[in-house]
Tab-separated table of C-alpha atoms in Angstrom:
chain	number	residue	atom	x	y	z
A	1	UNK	CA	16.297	34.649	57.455
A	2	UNK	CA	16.460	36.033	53.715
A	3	UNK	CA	20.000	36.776	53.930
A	4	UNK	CA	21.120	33.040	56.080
A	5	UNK	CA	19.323	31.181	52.874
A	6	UNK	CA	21.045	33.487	50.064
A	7	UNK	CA	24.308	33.176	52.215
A	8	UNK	CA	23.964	28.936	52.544
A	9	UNK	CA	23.150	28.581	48.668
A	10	UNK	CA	25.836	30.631	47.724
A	11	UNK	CA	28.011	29.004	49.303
A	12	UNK	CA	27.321	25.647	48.175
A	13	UNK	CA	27.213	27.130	44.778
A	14	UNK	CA	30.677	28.461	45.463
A	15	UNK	CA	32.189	25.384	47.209
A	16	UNK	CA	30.960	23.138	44.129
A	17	UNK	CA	32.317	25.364	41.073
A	18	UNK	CA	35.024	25.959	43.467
A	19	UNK	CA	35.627	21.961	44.087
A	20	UNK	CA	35.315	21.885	40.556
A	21	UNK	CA	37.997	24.727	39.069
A	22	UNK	CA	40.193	23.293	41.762
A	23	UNK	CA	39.889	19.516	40.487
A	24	UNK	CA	40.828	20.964	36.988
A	25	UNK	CA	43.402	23.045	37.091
A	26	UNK	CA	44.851	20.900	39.626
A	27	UNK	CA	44.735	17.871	36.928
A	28	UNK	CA	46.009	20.285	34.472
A	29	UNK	CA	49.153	20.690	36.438
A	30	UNK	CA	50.200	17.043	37.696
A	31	UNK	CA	49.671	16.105	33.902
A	32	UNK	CA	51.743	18.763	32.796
A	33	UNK	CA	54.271	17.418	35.600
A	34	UNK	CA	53.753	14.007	34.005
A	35	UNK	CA	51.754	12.310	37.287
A	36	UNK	CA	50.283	9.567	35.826
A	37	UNK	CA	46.239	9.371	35.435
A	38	UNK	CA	45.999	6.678	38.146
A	39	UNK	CA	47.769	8.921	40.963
A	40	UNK	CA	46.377	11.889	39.788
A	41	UNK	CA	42.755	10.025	40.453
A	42	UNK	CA	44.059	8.372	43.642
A	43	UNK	CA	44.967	11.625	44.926
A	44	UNK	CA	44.367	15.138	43.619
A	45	UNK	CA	40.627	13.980	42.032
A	46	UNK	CA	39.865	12.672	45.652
A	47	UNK	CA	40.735	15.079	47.468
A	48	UNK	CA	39.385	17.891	45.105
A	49	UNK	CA	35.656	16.260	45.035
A	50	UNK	CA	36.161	16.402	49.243
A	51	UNK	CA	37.065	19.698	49.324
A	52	UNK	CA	33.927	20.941	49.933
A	53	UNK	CA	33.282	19.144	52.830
A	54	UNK	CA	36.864	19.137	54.424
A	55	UNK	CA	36.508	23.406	54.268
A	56	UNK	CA	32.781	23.293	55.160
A	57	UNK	CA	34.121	21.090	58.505
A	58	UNK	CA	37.258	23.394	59.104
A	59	UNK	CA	34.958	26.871	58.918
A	60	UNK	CA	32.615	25.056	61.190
A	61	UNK	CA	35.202	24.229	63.876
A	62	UNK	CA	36.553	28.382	62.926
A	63	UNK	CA	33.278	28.973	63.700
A	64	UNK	CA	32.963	27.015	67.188
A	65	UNK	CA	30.155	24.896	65.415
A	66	UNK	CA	32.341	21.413	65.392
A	67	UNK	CA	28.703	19.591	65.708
A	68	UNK	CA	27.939	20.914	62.074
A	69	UNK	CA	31.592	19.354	61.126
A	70	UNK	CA	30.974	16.063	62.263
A	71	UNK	CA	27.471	16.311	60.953
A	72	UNK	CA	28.710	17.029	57.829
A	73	UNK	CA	30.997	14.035	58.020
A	74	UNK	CA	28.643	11.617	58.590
A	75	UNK	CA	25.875	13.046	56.694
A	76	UNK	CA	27.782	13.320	53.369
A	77	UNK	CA	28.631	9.508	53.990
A	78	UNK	CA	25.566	8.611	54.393
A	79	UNK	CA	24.348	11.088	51.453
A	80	UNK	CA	27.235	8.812	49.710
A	81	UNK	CA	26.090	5.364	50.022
A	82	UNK	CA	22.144	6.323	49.979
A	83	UNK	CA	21.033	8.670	48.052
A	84	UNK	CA	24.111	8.828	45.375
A	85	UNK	CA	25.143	4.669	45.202
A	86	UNK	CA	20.966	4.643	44.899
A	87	UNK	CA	21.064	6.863	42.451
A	88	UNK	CA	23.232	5.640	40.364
A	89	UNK	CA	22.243	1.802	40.695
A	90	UNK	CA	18.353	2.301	39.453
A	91	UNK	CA	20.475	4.556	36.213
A	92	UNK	CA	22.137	1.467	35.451
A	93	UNK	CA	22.679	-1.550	37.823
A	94	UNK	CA	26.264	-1.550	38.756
A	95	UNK	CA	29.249	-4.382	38.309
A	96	UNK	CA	31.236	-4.471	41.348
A	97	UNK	CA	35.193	-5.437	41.249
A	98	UNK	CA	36.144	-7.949	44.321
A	99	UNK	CA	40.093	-6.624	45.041
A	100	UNK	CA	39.207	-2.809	45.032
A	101	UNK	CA	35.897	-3.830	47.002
A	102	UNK	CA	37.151	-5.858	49.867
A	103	UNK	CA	39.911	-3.604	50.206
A	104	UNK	CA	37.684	0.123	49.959
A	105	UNK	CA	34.497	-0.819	51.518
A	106	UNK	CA	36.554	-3.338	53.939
A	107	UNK	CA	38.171	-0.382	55.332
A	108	UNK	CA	35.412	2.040	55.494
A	109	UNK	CA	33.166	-0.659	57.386
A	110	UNK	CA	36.961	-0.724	59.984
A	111	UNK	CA	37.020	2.952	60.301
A	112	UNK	CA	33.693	3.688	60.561
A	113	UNK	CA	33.277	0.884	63.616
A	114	UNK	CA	36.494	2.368	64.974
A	115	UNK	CA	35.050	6.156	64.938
A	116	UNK	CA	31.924	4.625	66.367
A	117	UNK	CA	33.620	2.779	69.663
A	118	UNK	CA	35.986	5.475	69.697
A	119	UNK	CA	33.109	8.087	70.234
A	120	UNK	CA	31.543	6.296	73.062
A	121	UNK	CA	34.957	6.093	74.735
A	122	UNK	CA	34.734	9.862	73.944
A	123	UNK	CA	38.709	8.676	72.348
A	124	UNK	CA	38.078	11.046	69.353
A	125	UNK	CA	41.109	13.080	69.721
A	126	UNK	CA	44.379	14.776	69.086
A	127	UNK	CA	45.509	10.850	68.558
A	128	UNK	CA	42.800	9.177	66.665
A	129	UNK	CA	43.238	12.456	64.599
A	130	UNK	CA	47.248	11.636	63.584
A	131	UNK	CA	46.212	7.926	63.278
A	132	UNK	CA	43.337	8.770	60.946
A	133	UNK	CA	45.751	11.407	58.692
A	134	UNK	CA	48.548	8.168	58.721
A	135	UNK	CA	45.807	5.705	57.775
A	136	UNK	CA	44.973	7.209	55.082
A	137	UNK	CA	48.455	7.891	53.774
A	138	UNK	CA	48.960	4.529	53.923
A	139	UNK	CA	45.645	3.423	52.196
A	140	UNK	CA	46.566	5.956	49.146
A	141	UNK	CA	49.962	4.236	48.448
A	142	UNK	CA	48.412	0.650	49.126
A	143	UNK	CA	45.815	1.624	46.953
A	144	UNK	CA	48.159	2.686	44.087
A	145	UNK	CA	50.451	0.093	43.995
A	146	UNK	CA	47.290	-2.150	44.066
A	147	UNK	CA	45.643	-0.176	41.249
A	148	UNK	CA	48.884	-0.196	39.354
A	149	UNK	CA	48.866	-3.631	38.484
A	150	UNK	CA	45.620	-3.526	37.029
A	151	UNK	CA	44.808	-1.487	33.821
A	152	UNK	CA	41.083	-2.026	33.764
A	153	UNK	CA	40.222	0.483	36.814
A	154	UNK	CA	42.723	3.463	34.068
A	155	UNK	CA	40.405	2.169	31.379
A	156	UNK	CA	37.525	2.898	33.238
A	157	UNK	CA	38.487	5.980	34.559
A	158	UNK	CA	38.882	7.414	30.940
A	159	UNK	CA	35.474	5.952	29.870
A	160	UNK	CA	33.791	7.944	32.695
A	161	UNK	CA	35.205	11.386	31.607
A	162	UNK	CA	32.754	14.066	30.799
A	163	UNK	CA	31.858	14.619	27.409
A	164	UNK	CA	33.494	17.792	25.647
A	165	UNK	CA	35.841	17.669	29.160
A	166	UNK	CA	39.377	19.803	27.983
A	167	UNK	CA	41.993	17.839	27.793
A	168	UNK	CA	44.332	18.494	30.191
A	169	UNK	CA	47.428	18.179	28.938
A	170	UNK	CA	46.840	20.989	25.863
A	171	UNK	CA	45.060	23.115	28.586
A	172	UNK	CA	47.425	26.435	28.669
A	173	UNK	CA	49.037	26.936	31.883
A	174	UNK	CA	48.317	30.316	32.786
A	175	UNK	CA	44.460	28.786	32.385
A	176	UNK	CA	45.363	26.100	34.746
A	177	UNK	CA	46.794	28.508	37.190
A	178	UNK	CA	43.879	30.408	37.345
A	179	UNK	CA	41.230	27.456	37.628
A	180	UNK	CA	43.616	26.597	40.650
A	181	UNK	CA	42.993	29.927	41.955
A	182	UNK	CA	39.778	30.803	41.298
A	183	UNK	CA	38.858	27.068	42.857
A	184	UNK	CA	40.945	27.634	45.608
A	185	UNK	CA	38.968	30.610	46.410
A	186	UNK	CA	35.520	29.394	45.540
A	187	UNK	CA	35.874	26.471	48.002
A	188	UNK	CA	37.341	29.614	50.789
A	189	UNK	CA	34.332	31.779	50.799
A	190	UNK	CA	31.848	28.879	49.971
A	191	UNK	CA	32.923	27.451	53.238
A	192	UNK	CA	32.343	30.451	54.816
A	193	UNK	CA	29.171	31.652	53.612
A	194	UNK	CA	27.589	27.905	53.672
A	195	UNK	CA	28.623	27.605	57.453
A	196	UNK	CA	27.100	31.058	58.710
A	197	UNK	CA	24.240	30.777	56.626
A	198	UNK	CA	23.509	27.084	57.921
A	199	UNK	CA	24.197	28.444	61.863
A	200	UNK	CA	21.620	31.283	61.249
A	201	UNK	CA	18.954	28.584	59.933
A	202	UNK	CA	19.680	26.175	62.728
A	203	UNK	CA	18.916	29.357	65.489
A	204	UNK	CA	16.131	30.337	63.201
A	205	UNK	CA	14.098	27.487	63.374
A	206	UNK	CA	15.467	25.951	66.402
A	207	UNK	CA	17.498	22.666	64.777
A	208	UNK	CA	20.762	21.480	66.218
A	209	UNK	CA	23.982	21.958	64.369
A	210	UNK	CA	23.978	17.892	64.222
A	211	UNK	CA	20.763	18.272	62.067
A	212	UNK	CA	21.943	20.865	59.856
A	213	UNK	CA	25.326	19.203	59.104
A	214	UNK	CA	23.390	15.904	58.681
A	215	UNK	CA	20.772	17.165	55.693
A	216	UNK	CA	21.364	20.609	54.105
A	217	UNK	CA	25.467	20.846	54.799
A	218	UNK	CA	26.154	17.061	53.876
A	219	UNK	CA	23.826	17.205	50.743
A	220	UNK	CA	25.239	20.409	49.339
A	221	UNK	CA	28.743	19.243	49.780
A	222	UNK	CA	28.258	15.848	48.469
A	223	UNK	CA	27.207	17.321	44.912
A	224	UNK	CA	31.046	16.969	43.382
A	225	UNK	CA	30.336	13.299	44.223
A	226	UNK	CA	26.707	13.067	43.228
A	227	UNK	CA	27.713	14.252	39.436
A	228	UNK	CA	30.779	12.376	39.086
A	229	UNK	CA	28.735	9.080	40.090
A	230	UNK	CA	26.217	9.678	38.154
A	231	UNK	CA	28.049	10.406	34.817
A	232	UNK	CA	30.102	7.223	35.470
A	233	UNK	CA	27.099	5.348	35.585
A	234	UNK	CA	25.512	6.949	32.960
A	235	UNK	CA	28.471	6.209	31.112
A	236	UNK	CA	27.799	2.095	32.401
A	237	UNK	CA	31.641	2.765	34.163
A	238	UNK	CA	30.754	0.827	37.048
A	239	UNK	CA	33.901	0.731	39.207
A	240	UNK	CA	34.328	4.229	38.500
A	241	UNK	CA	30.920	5.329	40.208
A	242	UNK	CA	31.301	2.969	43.306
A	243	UNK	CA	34.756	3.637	43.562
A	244	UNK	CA	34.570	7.242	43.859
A	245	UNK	CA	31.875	6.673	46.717
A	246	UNK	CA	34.071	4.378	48.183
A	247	UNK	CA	36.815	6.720	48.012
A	248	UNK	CA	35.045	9.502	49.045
A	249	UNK	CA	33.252	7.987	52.144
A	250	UNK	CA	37.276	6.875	53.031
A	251	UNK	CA	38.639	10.608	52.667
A	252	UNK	CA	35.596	12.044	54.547
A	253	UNK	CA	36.245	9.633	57.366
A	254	UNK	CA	39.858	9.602	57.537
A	255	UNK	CA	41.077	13.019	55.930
A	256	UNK	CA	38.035	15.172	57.190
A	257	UNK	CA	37.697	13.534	60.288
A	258	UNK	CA	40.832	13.467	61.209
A	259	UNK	CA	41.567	17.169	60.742
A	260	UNK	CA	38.264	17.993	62.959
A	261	UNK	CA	39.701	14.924	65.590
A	262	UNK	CA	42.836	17.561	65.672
A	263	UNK	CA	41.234	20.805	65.654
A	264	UNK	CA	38.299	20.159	67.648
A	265	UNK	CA	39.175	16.887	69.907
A	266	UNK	CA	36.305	15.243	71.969
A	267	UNK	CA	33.517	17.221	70.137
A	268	UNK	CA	31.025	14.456	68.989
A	269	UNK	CA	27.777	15.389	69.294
A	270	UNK	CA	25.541	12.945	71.445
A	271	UNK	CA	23.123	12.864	68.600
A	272	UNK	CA	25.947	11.217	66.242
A	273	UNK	CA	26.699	8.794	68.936
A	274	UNK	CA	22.620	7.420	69.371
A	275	UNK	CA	21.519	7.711	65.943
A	276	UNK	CA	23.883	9.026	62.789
A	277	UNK	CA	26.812	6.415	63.826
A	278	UNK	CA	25.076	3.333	64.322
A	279	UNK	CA	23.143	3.891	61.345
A	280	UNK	CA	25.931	4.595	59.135
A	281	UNK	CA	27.728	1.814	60.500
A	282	UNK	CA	24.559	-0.320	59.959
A	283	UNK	CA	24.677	1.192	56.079
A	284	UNK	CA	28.361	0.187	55.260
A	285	UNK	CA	27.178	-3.566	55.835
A	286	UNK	CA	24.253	-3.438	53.968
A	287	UNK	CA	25.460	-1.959	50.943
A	288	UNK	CA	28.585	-4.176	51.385
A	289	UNK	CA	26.627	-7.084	51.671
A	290	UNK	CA	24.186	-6.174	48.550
A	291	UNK	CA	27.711	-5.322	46.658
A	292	UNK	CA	29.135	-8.678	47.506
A	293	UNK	CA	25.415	-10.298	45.979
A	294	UNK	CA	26.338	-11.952	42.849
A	295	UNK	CA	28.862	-8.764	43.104
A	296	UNK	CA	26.411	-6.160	41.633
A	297	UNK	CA	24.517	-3.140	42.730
A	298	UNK	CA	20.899	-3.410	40.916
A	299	UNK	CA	17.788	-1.111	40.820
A	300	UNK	CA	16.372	-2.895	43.283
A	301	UNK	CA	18.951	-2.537	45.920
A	302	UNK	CA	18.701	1.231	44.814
A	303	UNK	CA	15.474	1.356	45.349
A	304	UNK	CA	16.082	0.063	48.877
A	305	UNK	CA	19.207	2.591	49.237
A	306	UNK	CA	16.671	5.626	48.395
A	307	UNK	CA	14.137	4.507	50.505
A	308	UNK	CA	16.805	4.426	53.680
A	309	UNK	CA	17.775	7.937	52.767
A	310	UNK	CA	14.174	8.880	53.234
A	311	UNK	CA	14.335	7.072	56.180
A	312	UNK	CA	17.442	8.571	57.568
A	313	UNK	CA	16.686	12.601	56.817
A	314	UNK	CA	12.870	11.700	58.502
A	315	UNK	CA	14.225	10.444	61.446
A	316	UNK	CA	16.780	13.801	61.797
A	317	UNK	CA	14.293	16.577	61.157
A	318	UNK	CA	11.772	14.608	63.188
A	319	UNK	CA	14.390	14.303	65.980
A	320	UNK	CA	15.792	17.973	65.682
């Protein structure tokens, strides 16, 4: 039991610092290429602060655990718009943007209602996988040509940037190479160790994979997205920090999801289907519809977000 814990908090150590050297020397590079900021965010940034949970998914399908995956899926969602959006609104209430809202939180309410039906269909396969990957292809050069007429979301972006962050243009290369690397293999044997750590817990104290990837998996791996949010709103950069939920909850779906749609086909667990996607589903509206209130997130509706996070991880360990 010693060893599963050490092995699961290593690895989310590893899979954040790794999600983290990979998000900067990746940066590094595509500046050095001379990718502009916007693409670089649209893109690399995205992907890198969902790297955790994309390997965490793909070592849990290696690992014939595909229940943890989709848990993980789900669960870092719903860590996303509950515990992080509430977060972050009761730090400072948060402005929202109508374009980049109708057309991020528009689709994640579509996809998520399409995983949903799709799952009771039991439809969640090799196909919904390729249409997921093509979706959101297509959302990533909608979204940039959408972004690209717009300078306030680039403004933003570089008002939300850590303090004391390197720049990365005078970053050397051979140091940009190496926090590629070294990310690279961070997020590798993160995965790895988080996933066999998490299956020894779940046989340990009898909880389903679901559970597991619901709470400690989808919590650990949502921590690239839980600081990022945070500083932005700490930094009062409000489309920043509900964009980057947005855009996470979008990659998690679409990217994540579709890769374990591919690799794993047909494998939602029953417990997703009864409780974790109807209630995520449920989620999307309500923090769409407090977004679209006088088009602001405040501490109140955080307050509410928290307390359905309590709600939620209750109702899953109670349930296990």
């Amino acid at each position: 039991m010693l060893a599963a814990s050490l092995a699961l908090v290593a690895g989310l150590v590893l899979l954040v610092g790794g999600g983290e050297f990979l998000v900067r020397g990746a940066v590094a590079l595509a500046e050095k290429a001379g990718l502009s900021q916007l693409l670089i965010g649209l893109t690399i940034v995205a992907f890198g602060t969902s790297a955790p949970e994309l390997v965490a998914s793909i070592e849990a399908v290696r690992s014939n655990a595909p229940a943890i995956a989709w848990g993980n899926i789900i669960g870092s969602n719903l860590a996303n718009s509950l515990l992080i959006l509430g977060l972050a609104a009761v730090i400072f209430p948060l402005a929202v943007e109508r374009k980049p809202l109708w057309r991020d939180a528009g689709l994640a309410l579509a996809v998520t209602a399409m995983l949903y039906l799709g799952a009771l269909a039991n439809l969640i396969g090799t196909v919904a996988g390729i249409a997921a990957l093509m979706l959101l292809a297509a959302y990533i050069v909608f979204a940039y040509f959408s972004e690209r007429a717009s300078g306030a979301a680039q403004k933003e972006a570089r008002a939300a940037a850590s303090d004391g962050e390197e720049n990365a243009k005078t970053t050397p290369l051979w140091r940009s190479v190496l926090y590629l690397i070294g990310g690279l293999a961070g997020i590798g044997f993160g995965g790895e160790w988080l996933i066999s750590g998490a299956v020894d817990i779940a046989t340990y104290f009898g909880l389903s994979q679901t559970t597991i990837g619901l709470t400690i998996v989808a919590i650990g791996t949502s921590l690239p997205e839980a600081v990022t949010t945070i500083i932005a709103a700490m930094k009062k950069a409000s489309a920043v920090a509900l964009g980057n939920i947005l855009g996470s909850n979008l990659f998690n779906l679409l990217l994540i999801g579709g890769v374990t749609a591919l690799a794993a086909p047909n494998s939602m667990p029953a417990e997703l289907i009864s409780f974790g996607l109807p209630y995520l589903l449920a989620i999307t509206v309500i923090m769409l519809f407090f977004a679209v209130t006088h088009y602001r997130v405040g501490r109140r509706e955080g307050g509410v977000l928290l307390a359905l996070f309590v709600v939620q991880l209750v109702f899953s360990v109670h349930s296990a």
